[in-house]
């Protein structure tokens, strides 16, 4: 602010010019500038009375806000400091006269909270077709108000009794009062841990003669328009001014949530949407710290640039990594050669020459429980190094792995093989990986792990290698293996015999509850022997001959052995391609009370030929529920 109005205009114009020039050189895509000018756009500094014109973009006479440097427009800063000091010296409940004059007390005017002003600027920037070249007034409310309405509200925050202005400016003026008691304020700064340097501000109360016309601004924002009353406007800003009030002191009396335990506060914040959570995090440092734990609980990186940006932020906020519980890295088709992947990561103990930046970022997420990876093949080795670290990802419970290779080839699971040795991991999903017969070919073999669910999606897995890996889980409960009808590229490691994978699961026969193999290319030469799978409840596969074995010239030496506790059997593909197998299936249903007492549900597709009447009648007769996928139950035959 400069008393010479012409010089002030020159200075301000030069500031705007330099700012726009700098931004324009950094951002060639710059298209739009919002310039809040205040009521000087109407010539408040030149003429009296104020001449009001509709639609001029200006902020209200009073900005209810706070900035880190002293700003004459931020009334909340001056009044907050002044009234805090006044209450400390004069005592709670003391009479506090309005510091302006009679005209300021009575005349109507608009005030604008810093958030309202910011939202109007953002909205204007995002709707160029409406706002381009236009001018708008900004304010908290459509209707103006006077200081006789605001002063009681503001004094109430400091437990002071408001009074009208005294005649002849006898009331203390904030700038004089603060200067007189500067030493007392510095004592308060030390006592309450406040940031110093904000006591000086030559704020005065102008004498507005008119409010602003808010019609055009409200029409511009449409359904997104909002209004803020005096109490909420000043309260939001006071939280920014005095962010770290004692939870047992006067601030806690006004903030009812402050008395709650942090565990309960975090649970409450968990139920907020991200937008509200961001707003809460701005109230004070305590809420910011608690909201940070919720905001960063789940992080989704959709590009490596975002991932790198987060890596750099760990230098400023090193504890942020420990707040994360879930991470998704979903950018499989990105080209990473343009990025610097050897930059240091704060708190990571890995050598940048041996592991990339993106992988090392994961190492500082000490409380990570869920990891979903779908990234380019170049990161395969670096992430695999983490799984071999004795102290990394110590709380990991769920992991999904996929690495995009050239020509859509299968990625080598051996690079991430130590994920099977993770002691706390419960769910592991692997997509489009390959593994040879060597399995876990290392001298140091893990003790029993906590793996409960293993899904192999479109993988090329050798059955011997799989058998070796399945020796580690203490009690695997769910196994899923899928492959397409026409795998691309061709399978090199996968066996062509369904029974080989059942044999690979023998080490988990005591605990396995769900068994699913959806691989149409697998055949089976002999009936399955699964009587040892004592906990198995659900069994799902493609073909009926995968269970009973294909008919051949050799005689059948033994019959199928179904799990003793099996309740659900499902075939994904049409039955009846092998007549002998159909006869064996019919016989199994007819003797289910002997061979499968717990069998309750039989799920099959309808297929082109439908399900035979013999199968339907046998199921009905022996109390087996038959669910036919794709059939219309019109005559009760499918019951």
PDB file of N, CA and C in Angstrom, residues 260-336:
ATOM      1  N   UNK A 260     -11.765 -35.505  21.967  1.00  0.00           N
ATOM      2  CA  UNK A 260     -11.873 -36.931  21.652  1.00  0.00           C
ATOM      3  C   UNK A 260     -10.496 -37.567  21.519  1.00  0.00           C
ATOM      4  N   UNK A 261     -10.369 -38.850  21.854  1.00  0.00           N
ATOM      5  CA  UNK A 261      -9.090 -39.554  21.634  1.00  0.00           C
ATOM      6  C   UNK A 261      -8.763 -39.607  20.152  1.00  0.00           C
ATOM      7  N   UNK A 262      -7.487 -39.657  19.836  1.00  0.00           N
ATOM      8  CA  UNK A 262      -7.071 -39.636  18.438  1.00  0.00           C
ATOM      9  C   UNK A 262      -7.579 -40.853  17.682  1.00  0.00           C
ATOM     10  N   UNK A 263      -7.681 -42.000  18.358  1.00  0.00           N
ATOM     11  CA  UNK A 263      -8.195 -43.193  17.688  1.00  0.00           C
ATOM     12  C   UNK A 263      -9.620 -42.975  17.188  1.00  0.00           C
ATOM     13  N   UNK A 264     -10.440 -42.299  18.032  1.00  0.00           N
ATOM     14  CA  UNK A 264     -11.822 -42.031  17.649  1.00  0.00           C
ATOM     15  C   UNK A 264     -11.895 -40.957  16.566  1.00  0.00           C
ATOM     16  N   UNK A 265     -11.012 -39.969  16.636  1.00  0.00           N
ATOM     17  CA  UNK A 265     -10.973 -38.936  15.607  1.00  0.00           C
ATOM     18  C   UNK A 265     -10.610 -39.531  14.249  1.00  0.00           C
ATOM     19  N   UNK A 266      -9.634 -40.428  14.237  1.00  0.00           N
ATOM     20  CA  UNK A 266      -9.226 -41.062  12.978  1.00  0.00           C
ATOM     21  C   UNK A 266     -10.367 -41.884  12.411  1.00  0.00           C
ATOM     22  N   UNK A 267     -11.092 -42.583  13.269  1.00  0.00           N
ATOM     23  CA  UNK A 267     -12.242 -43.366  12.807  1.00  0.00           C
ATOM     24  C   UNK A 267     -13.310 -42.451  12.220  1.00  0.00           C
ATOM     25  N   UNK A 268     -13.493 -41.269  12.822  1.00  0.00           N
ATOM     26  CA  UNK A 268     -14.464 -40.293  12.298  1.00  0.00           C
ATOM     27  C   UNK A 268     -14.004 -39.745  10.960  1.00  0.00           C
ATOM     28  N   UNK A 269     -12.727 -39.403  10.848  1.00  0.00           N
ATOM     29  CA  UNK A 269     -12.189 -38.875   9.595  1.00  0.00           C
ATOM     30  C   UNK A 269     -12.256 -39.903   8.478  1.00  0.00           C
ATOM     31  N   UNK A 270     -12.174 -41.166   8.838  1.00  0.00           N
ATOM     32  CA  UNK A 270     -12.252 -42.237   7.839  1.00  0.00           C
ATOM     33  C   UNK A 270     -13.579 -42.248   7.102  1.00  0.00           C
ATOM     34  N   UNK A 271     -14.607 -41.693   7.724  1.00  0.00           N
ATOM     35  CA  UNK A 271     -15.948 -41.709   7.144  1.00  0.00           C
ATOM     36  C   UNK A 271     -16.242 -40.488   6.277  1.00  0.00           C
ATOM     37  N   UNK A 272     -15.280 -39.565   6.185  1.00  0.00           N
ATOM     38  CA  UNK A 272     -15.465 -38.372   5.366  1.00  0.00           C
ATOM     39  C   UNK A 272     -15.022 -38.632   3.935  1.00  0.00           C
ATOM     40  N   UNK A 273     -15.641 -37.914   3.003  1.00  0.00           N
ATOM     41  CA  UNK A 273     -15.154 -37.975   1.624  1.00  0.00           C
ATOM     42  C   UNK A 273     -13.833 -37.205   1.538  1.00  0.00           C
ATOM     43  N   UNK A 274     -13.073 -37.412   0.468  1.00  0.00           N
ATOM     44  CA  UNK A 274     -11.746 -36.801   0.357  1.00  0.00           C
ATOM     45  C   UNK A 274     -11.821 -35.282   0.346  1.00  0.00           C
ATOM     46  N   UNK A 275     -12.855 -34.727  -0.242  1.00  0.00           N
ATOM     47  CA  UNK A 275     -12.970 -33.270  -0.288  1.00  0.00           C
ATOM     48  C   UNK A 275     -13.120 -32.700   1.117  1.00  0.00           C
ATOM     49  N   UNK A 276     -14.021 -33.301   1.917  1.00  0.00           N
ATOM     50  CA  UNK A 276     -14.209 -32.821   3.284  1.00  0.00           C
ATOM     51  C   UNK A 276     -12.963 -33.076   4.123  1.00  0.00           C
ATOM     52  N   UNK A 277     -12.307 -34.185   3.866  1.00  0.00           N
ATOM     53  CA  UNK A 277     -11.106 -34.520   4.620  1.00  0.00           C
ATOM     54  C   UNK A 277     -10.000 -33.494   4.361  1.00  0.00           C
ATOM     55  N   UNK A 278      -9.873 -33.052   3.115  1.00  0.00           N
ATOM     56  CA  UNK A 278      -8.881 -32.014   2.785  1.00  0.00           C
ATOM     57  C   UNK A 278      -9.197 -30.713   3.512  1.00  0.00           C
ATOM     58  N   UNK A 279     -10.480 -30.364   3.601  1.00  0.00           N
ATOM     59  CA  UNK A 279     -10.871 -29.144   4.313  1.00  0.00           C
ATOM     60  C   UNK A 279     -10.554 -29.244   5.801  1.00  0.00           C
ATOM     61  N   UNK A 280     -10.829 -30.407   6.393  1.00  0.00           N
ATOM     62  CA  UNK A 280     -10.533 -30.599   7.812  1.00  0.00           C
ATOM     63  C   UNK A 280      -9.043 -30.503   8.077  1.00  0.00           C
ATOM     64  N   UNK A 281      -8.240 -31.020   7.163  1.00  0.00           N
ATOM     65  CA  UNK A 281      -6.786 -31.035   7.368  1.00  0.00           C
ATOM     66  C   UNK A 281      -6.203 -29.628   7.423  1.00  0.00           C
ATOM     67  N   UNK A 282      -6.940 -28.641   6.963  1.00  0.00           N
ATOM     68  CA  UNK A 282      -6.450 -27.259   6.949  1.00  0.00           C
ATOM     69  C   UNK A 282      -6.739 -26.531   8.261  1.00  0.00           C
ATOM     70  N   UNK A 283      -7.541 -27.128   9.154  1.00  0.00           N
ATOM     71  CA  UNK A 283      -7.969 -26.402  10.343  1.00  0.00           C
ATOM     72  C   UNK A 283      -6.812 -26.110  11.294  1.00  0.00           C
ATOM     73  N   UNK A 284      -6.016 -27.098  11.605  1.00  0.00           N
ATOM     74  CA  UNK A 284      -4.856 -26.895  12.455  1.00  0.00           C
ATOM     75  C   UNK A 284      -3.885 -28.051  12.261  1.00  0.00           C
ATOM     76  N   UNK A 285      -2.740 -27.950  12.892  1.00  0.00           N
ATOM     77  CA  UNK A 285      -1.700 -28.953  12.670  1.00  0.00           C
ATOM     78  C   UNK A 285      -2.114 -30.323  13.185  1.00  0.00           C
ATOM     79  N   UNK A 286      -2.872 -30.344  14.269  1.00  0.00           N
ATOM     80  CA  UNK A 286      -3.309 -31.643  14.808  1.00  0.00           C
ATOM     81  C   UNK A 286      -4.225 -32.351  13.827  1.00  0.00           C
ATOM     82  N   UNK A 287      -5.220 -31.630  13.314  1.00  0.00           N
ATOM     83  CA  UNK A 287      -6.121 -32.236  12.338  1.00  0.00           C
ATOM     84  C   UNK A 287      -5.381 -32.583  11.046  1.00  0.00           C
ATOM     85  N   UNK A 288      -4.388 -31.757  10.708  1.00  0.00           N
ATOM     86  CA  UNK A 288      -3.617 -32.041   9.498  1.00  0.00           C
ATOM     87  C   UNK A 288      -2.856 -33.361   9.653  1.00  0.00           C
ATOM     88  N   UNK A 289      -2.279 -33.551  10.828  1.00  0.00           N
ATOM     89  CA  UNK A 289      -1.530 -34.795  11.083  1.00  0.00           C
ATOM     90  C   UNK A 289      -2.459 -36.009  11.054  1.00  0.00           C
ATOM     91  N   UNK A 290      -3.633 -35.893  11.681  1.00  0.00           N
ATOM     92  CA  UNK A 290      -4.569 -37.014  11.711  1.00  0.00           C
ATOM     93  C   UNK A 290      -5.164 -37.273  10.329  1.00  0.00           C
ATOM     94  N   UNK A 291      -5.523 -36.187   9.625  1.00  0.00           N
ATOM     95  CA  UNK A 291      -6.094 -36.357   8.283  1.00  0.00           C
ATOM     96  C   UNK A 291      -5.065 -36.917   7.318  1.00  0.00           C
ATOM     97  N   UNK A 292      -3.807 -36.575   7.535  1.00  0.00           N
ATOM     98  CA  UNK A 292      -2.734 -37.088   6.687  1.00  0.00           C
ATOM     99  C   UNK A 292      -2.708 -38.618   6.715  1.00  0.00           C
ATOM    100  N   UNK A 293      -2.924 -39.168   7.915  1.00  0.00           N
ATOM    101  CA  UNK A 293      -2.903 -40.630   8.058  1.00  0.00           C
ATOM    102  C   UNK A 293      -4.039 -41.283   7.294  1.00  0.00           C
ATOM    103  N   UNK A 294      -5.155 -40.558   7.146  1.00  0.00           N
ATOM    104  CA  UNK A 294      -6.300 -41.111   6.418  1.00  0.00           C
ATOM    105  C   UNK A 294      -6.165 -40.846   4.919  1.00  0.00           C
ATOM    106  N   UNK A 295      -5.755 -39.626   4.571  1.00  0.00           N
ATOM    107  CA  UNK A 295      -5.626 -39.261   3.159  1.00  0.00           C
ATOM    108  C   UNK A 295      -4.610 -40.141   2.442  1.00  0.00           C
ATOM    109  N   UNK A 296      -3.535 -40.474   3.136  1.00  0.00           N
ATOM    110  CA  UNK A 296      -2.475 -41.260   2.513  1.00  0.00           C
ATOM    111  C   UNK A 296      -2.565 -42.736   2.874  1.00  0.00           C
ATOM    112  N   UNK A 297      -3.694 -43.143   3.456  1.00  0.00           N
ATOM    113  CA  UNK A 297      -3.853 -44.556   3.785  1.00  0.00           C
ATOM    114  C   UNK A 297      -3.879 -45.400   2.522  1.00  0.00           C
ATOM    115  N   UNK A 298      -4.503 -44.872   1.480  1.00  0.00           N
ATOM    116  CA  UNK A 298      -4.549 -45.564   0.198  1.00  0.00           C
ATOM    117  C   UNK A 298      -4.087 -44.605  -0.889  1.00  0.00           C
ATOM    118  N   UNK A 299      -3.054 -44.999  -1.649  1.00  0.00           N
ATOM    119  CA  UNK A 299      -2.469 -44.143  -2.683  1.00  0.00           C
ATOM    120  C   UNK A 299      -2.487 -44.892  -4.007  1.00  0.00           C
ATOM    121  N   UNK A 300      -2.953 -44.205  -5.048  1.00  0.00           N
ATOM    122  CA  UNK A 300      -3.037 -44.804  -6.381  1.00  0.00           C
ATOM    123  C   UNK A 300      -2.171 -43.976  -7.328  1.00  0.00           C
ATOM    124  N   UNK A 301      -1.079 -44.563  -7.800  1.00  0.00           N
ATOM    125  CA  UNK A 301      -0.199 -43.891  -8.762  1.00  0.00           C
ATOM    126  C   UNK A 301      -0.590 -44.346 -10.166  1.00  0.00           C
ATOM    127  N   UNK A 302      -1.119 -43.414 -10.961  1.00  0.00           N
ATOM    128  CA  UNK A 302      -1.541 -43.747 -12.317  1.00  0.00           C
ATOM    129  C   UNK A 302      -0.469 -43.410 -13.350  1.00  0.00           C
ATOM    130  N   UNK A 303       0.606 -42.814 -12.912  1.00  0.00           N
ATOM    131  CA  UNK A 303       1.708 -42.505 -13.835  1.00  0.00           C
ATOM    132  C   UNK A 303       3.006 -42.494 -13.042  1.00  0.00           C
ATOM    133  N   UNK A 304       4.125 -42.800 -13.679  1.00  0.00           N
ATOM    134  CA  UNK A 304       5.410 -42.776 -12.960  1.00  0.00           C
ATOM    135  C   UNK A 304       5.796 -41.378 -12.500  1.00  0.00           C
ATOM    136  N   UNK A 305       5.300 -40.343 -13.200  1.00  0.00           N
ATOM    137  CA  UNK A 305       5.603 -38.974 -12.780  1.00  0.00           C
ATOM    138  C   UNK A 305       5.032 -38.706 -11.385  1.00  0.00           C
ATOM    139  N   UNK A 306       3.786 -39.147 -11.143  1.00  0.00           N
ATOM    140  CA  UNK A 306       3.189 -38.978  -9.825  1.00  0.00           C
ATOM    141  C   UNK A 306       3.975 -39.759  -8.779  1.00  0.00           C
ATOM    142  N   UNK A 307       4.440 -40.919  -9.180  1.00  0.00           N
ATOM    143  CA  UNK A 307       5.221 -41.763  -8.278  1.00  0.00           C
ATOM    144  C   UNK A 307       6.524 -41.068  -7.880  1.00  0.00           C
ATOM    145  N   UNK A 308       7.189 -40.482  -8.855  1.00  0.00           N
ATOM    146  CA  UNK A 308       8.440 -39.782  -8.581  1.00  0.00           C
ATOM    147  C   UNK A 308       8.210 -38.536  -7.724  1.00  0.00           C
ATOM    148  N   UNK A 309       7.122 -37.830  -7.992  1.00  0.00           N
ATOM    149  CA  UNK A 309       6.797 -36.648  -7.194  1.00  0.00           C
ATOM    150  C   UNK A 309       6.613 -37.020  -5.729  1.00  0.00           C
ATOM    151  N   UNK A 310       5.930 -38.124  -5.508  1.00  0.00           N
ATOM    152  CA  UNK A 310       5.744 -38.584  -4.137  1.00  0.00           C
ATOM    153  C   UNK A 310       7.084 -38.968  -3.509  1.00  0.00           C
ATOM    154  N   UNK A 311       7.949 -39.591  -4.280  1.00  0.00           N
ATOM    155  CA  UNK A 311       9.270 -39.969  -3.773  1.00  0.00           C
ATOM    156  C   UNK A 311      10.024 -38.741  -3.283  1.00  0.00           C
ATOM    157  N   UNK A 312       9.934 -37.657  -4.054  1.00  0.00           N
ATOM    158  CA  UNK A 312      10.620 -36.424  -3.672  1.00  0.00           C
ATOM    159  C   UNK A 312      10.001 -35.811  -2.422  1.00  0.00           C
ATOM    160  N   UNK A 313       8.689 -35.975  -2.253  1.00  0.00           N
ATOM    161  CA  UNK A 313       8.019 -35.379  -1.089  1.00  0.00           C
ATOM    162  C   UNK A 313       8.429 -36.050   0.211  1.00  0.00           C
ATOM    163  N   UNK A 314       8.946 -37.275   0.138  1.00  0.00           N
ATOM    164  CA  UNK A 314       9.360 -37.966   1.358  1.00  0.00           C
ATOM    165  C   UNK A 314      10.534 -37.264   2.029  1.00  0.00           C
ATOM    166  N   UNK A 315      11.290 -36.473   1.271  1.00  0.00           N
ATOM    167  CA  UNK A 315      12.361 -35.701   1.870  1.00  0.00           C
ATOM    168  C   UNK A 315      11.822 -34.623   2.793  1.00  0.00           C
ATOM    169  N   UNK A 316      10.638 -34.084   2.448  1.00  0.00           N
ATOM    170  CA  UNK A 316      10.022 -33.050   3.279  1.00  0.00           C
ATOM    171  C   UNK A 316       9.147 -33.645   4.370  1.00  0.00           C
ATOM    172  N   UNK A 317       8.491 -34.754   4.062  1.00  0.00           N
ATOM    173  CA  UNK A 317       7.602 -35.405   5.026  1.00  0.00           C
ATOM    174  C   UNK A 317       8.000 -36.874   5.164  1.00  0.00           C
ATOM    175  N   UNK A 318       9.102 -37.159   5.849  1.00  0.00           N
ATOM    176  CA  UNK A 318       9.623 -38.535   5.886  1.00  0.00           C
ATOM    177  C   UNK A 318       8.688 -39.531   6.539  1.00  0.00           C
ATOM    178  N   UNK A 319       7.800 -39.074   7.424  1.00  0.00           N
ATOM    179  CA  UNK A 319       6.913 -39.998   8.119  1.00  0.00           C
ATOM    180  C   UNK A 319       5.668 -40.334   7.306  1.00  0.00           C
ATOM    181  N   UNK A 320       5.504 -39.645   6.177  1.00  0.00           N
ATOM    182  CA  UNK A 320       4.314 -39.888   5.359  1.00  0.00           C
ATOM    183  C   UNK A 320       4.283 -41.319   4.838  1.00  0.00           C
ATOM    184  N   UNK A 321       5.446 -41.883   4.529  1.00  0.00           N
ATOM    185  CA  UNK A 321       5.490 -43.247   4.017  1.00  0.00           C
ATOM    186  C   UNK A 321       4.898 -44.252   4.975  1.00  0.00           C
ATOM    187  N   UNK A 322       5.106 -44.052   6.282  1.00  0.00           N
ATOM    188  CA  UNK A 322       4.609 -45.000   7.270  1.00  0.00           C
ATOM    189  C   UNK A 322       3.103 -44.918   7.455  1.00  0.00           C
ATOM    190  N   UNK A 323       2.460 -43.864   6.924  1.00  0.00           N
ATOM    191  CA  UNK A 323       1.011 -43.726   7.060  1.00  0.00           C
ATOM    192  C   UNK A 323       0.244 -44.522   6.008  1.00  0.00           C
ATOM    193  N   UNK A 324       0.945 -45.000   5.001  1.00  0.00           N
ATOM    194  CA  UNK A 324       0.276 -45.644   3.864  1.00  0.00           C
ATOM    195  C   UNK A 324       0.021 -47.120   4.159  1.00  0.00           C
ATOM    196  N   UNK A 325      -1.218 -47.549   3.925  1.00  0.00           N
ATOM    197  CA  UNK A 325      -1.596 -48.952   4.090  1.00  0.00           C
ATOM    198  C   UNK A 325      -1.816 -49.667   2.765  1.00  0.00           C
ATOM    199  N   UNK A 326      -2.153 -48.897   1.734  1.00  0.00           N
ATOM    200  CA  UNK A 326      -2.475 -49.514   0.445  1.00  0.00           C
ATOM    201  C   UNK A 326      -1.879 -48.696  -0.690  1.00  0.00           C
ATOM    202  N   UNK A 327      -1.220 -49.371  -1.622  1.00  0.00           N
ATOM    203  CA  UNK A 327      -0.610 -48.697  -2.775  1.00  0.00           C
ATOM    204  C   UNK A 327      -0.977 -49.440  -4.053  1.00  0.00           C
ATOM    205  N   UNK A 328      -1.364 -48.662  -5.062  1.00  0.00           N
ATOM    206  CA  UNK A 328      -1.604 -49.210  -6.393  1.00  0.00           C
ATOM    207  C   UNK A 328      -0.674 -48.512  -7.381  1.00  0.00           C
ATOM    208  N   UNK A 329       0.138 -49.287  -8.070  1.00  0.00           N
ATOM    209  CA  UNK A 329       1.004 -48.749  -9.124  1.00  0.00           C
ATOM    210  C   UNK A 329       0.443 -49.265 -10.442  1.00  0.00           C
ATOM    211  N   UNK A 330      -0.369 -48.460 -11.106  1.00  0.00           N
ATOM    212  CA  UNK A 330      -1.064 -48.913 -12.304  1.00  0.00           C
ATOM    213  C   UNK A 330      -0.634 -48.061 -13.498  1.00  0.00           C
ATOM    214  N   UNK A 331       0.490 -48.399 -14.089  1.00  0.00           N
ATOM    215  CA  UNK A 331       0.924 -47.746 -15.333  1.00  0.00           C
ATOM    216  C   UNK A 331       1.767 -48.738 -16.133  1.00  0.00           C
ATOM    217  N   UNK A 332       1.164 -49.857 -16.577  1.00  0.00           N
ATOM    218  CA  UNK A 332       1.933 -50.927 -17.239  1.00  0.00           C
ATOM    219  C   UNK A 332       2.516 -50.541 -18.589  1.00  0.00           C
ATOM    220  N   UNK A 333       1.890 -49.598 -19.285  1.00  0.00           N
ATOM    221  CA  UNK A 333       2.329 -49.298 -20.654  1.00  0.00           C
ATOM    222  C   UNK A 333       3.168 -48.032 -20.755  1.00  0.00           C
ATOM    223  N   UNK A 334       3.613 -47.493 -19.605  1.00  0.00           N
ATOM    224  CA  UNK A 334       4.389 -46.256 -19.622  1.00  0.00           C
ATOM    225  C   UNK A 334       5.844 -46.526 -20.055  1.00  0.00           C
ATOM    226  N   UNK A 335       6.404 -45.550 -20.731  1.00  0.00           N
ATOM    227  CA  UNK A 335       7.816 -45.595 -21.121  1.00  0.00           C
ATOM    228  C   UNK A 335       8.620 -44.857 -20.046  1.00  0.00           C
ATOM    229  N   UNK A 336       9.540 -45.570 -19.384  1.00  0.00           N
ATOM    230  CA  UNK A 336      10.256 -44.996 -18.250  1.00  0.00           C
ATOM    231  C   UNK A 336      11.642 -44.488 -18.585  1.00  0.00           C
TER     232      UNK A 336
END
